[in-house]
């Protein structure tokens, strides 16, 4: 443990506690998520945002803290947790998953002076006052979350019993159809700490190789103790392919609730491999870019988006230039900022500098010159 266990709420009353975990690489997307939360805050509550990290640079921390410089009722605090995590062997079954994915399982034990909290992923955009979520009465339940409609679809697909057998035979779960999505959890910390022990959580983290890592663990440990909340609070985007197929196979009642929430989601969750910062044409991507433009990471997000697309061969430079959505995102004054970013942050005459310079000239429709 570290001095995190001595942490107290940031405000004396009306404290809404939010906890997120991020790596340095993901901190730019964390900032966009936070920007959306902050813009939808109200004066009726105080918002206590805690970031668990082990590598976020001081520069990026300053950029993030700057988001709340004009808000007296919003606090952002960073806490280094690398030392507290050394005892765990985090099983990572995908390149897009980091050990931060597991932190939500440990947070109630790391914050003994807190009674309740919202734990959420960073690949989300909040479009509603999150205090309303915090105010939901959990009744006798320990955790509140949204029923995972994608998992329901996989379980309902009787042509492929692999998923069903995994949960019912391997994990011995009675009704996996009731599983909640782990991306957003409203947790009664007091009930959490009295229902299970830290050793139980540690045992699952260190000794089990599960498919949906933290989500499987939370649902196994709190089987029957999770309250289903409205899909609006964790709306998974519908991506053509495996995700949309799974949703189409979910029970009718669940699909009805899902598509009702799609009309006006309170929190958009860009779950899966398709993120708006790499695929700006996906569903609800405009909501991400709306808030991204207002952060100090905007040009950096654009830079990595183009770099990833070029490196992975997703699109070629002609497609960048002719893509109307890209042109809409990058207004003329943003092009100038991208130019300055390349000039000031990247060594002159380096390969990266030449690449960005070529990209810049393509974006503005001018011939490239050395």
Short mmCIF file of C-alpha atoms in Angstrom, two decimals, residues 2-12 15 17 19 48 50 52 77 79 106-117 134 188-190 193:
data_model
loop_
_atom_site.label_atom_id
_atom_site.label_comp_id
_atom_site.label_asym_id
_atom_site.label_seq_id
_atom_site.Cartn_x
_atom_site.Cartn_y
_atom_site.Cartn_z
CA UNK A 2 1.00 3.64 -0.42
CA UNK A 3 -0.19 6.88 1.11
CA UNK A 4 -3.28 6.55 -1.09
CA UNK A 5 -4.96 4.80 1.84
CA UNK A 6 -4.79 8.08 3.79
CA UNK A 7 -6.60 10.00 1.08
CA UNK A 8 -9.71 11.89 2.16
CA UNK A 9 -12.60 13.26 0.06
CA UNK A 10 -11.74 16.57 -1.59
CA UNK A 11 -14.93 18.27 -0.39
CA UNK A 12 -16.78 18.20 2.91
CA UNK A 15 -18.99 14.95 -2.79
CA UNK A 17 -16.35 10.61 -6.26
CA UNK A 19 -12.09 7.22 -10.16
CA UNK A 48 -13.87 14.67 -6.69
CA UNK A 50 -9.11 10.71 -8.66
CA UNK A 52 -4.70 6.22 -10.53
CA UNK A 77 -5.86 14.49 -8.11
CA UNK A 79 -2.00 9.09 -7.29
CA UNK A 106 -8.81 -2.92 -5.97
CA UNK A 107 -9.97 0.68 -5.61
CA UNK A 108 -12.45 0.15 -2.72
CA UNK A 109 -9.57 -1.33 -0.68
CA UNK A 110 -7.13 1.40 -1.74
CA UNK A 111 -9.56 4.13 -0.66
CA UNK A 112 -10.77 3.08 2.83
CA UNK A 113 -11.94 6.60 3.68
CA UNK A 114 -14.47 6.66 0.85
CA UNK A 115 -17.95 5.13 1.07
CA UNK A 116 -19.03 5.22 -2.55
CA UNK A 117 -17.65 5.89 -5.99
CA UNK A 134 -23.90 8.82 -8.37
CA UNK A 188 -20.98 1.00 -2.50
CA UNK A 189 -17.43 0.74 -1.12
CA UNK A 190 -18.59 -0.19 2.40
CA UNK A 193 -15.32 -4.35 1.59
#
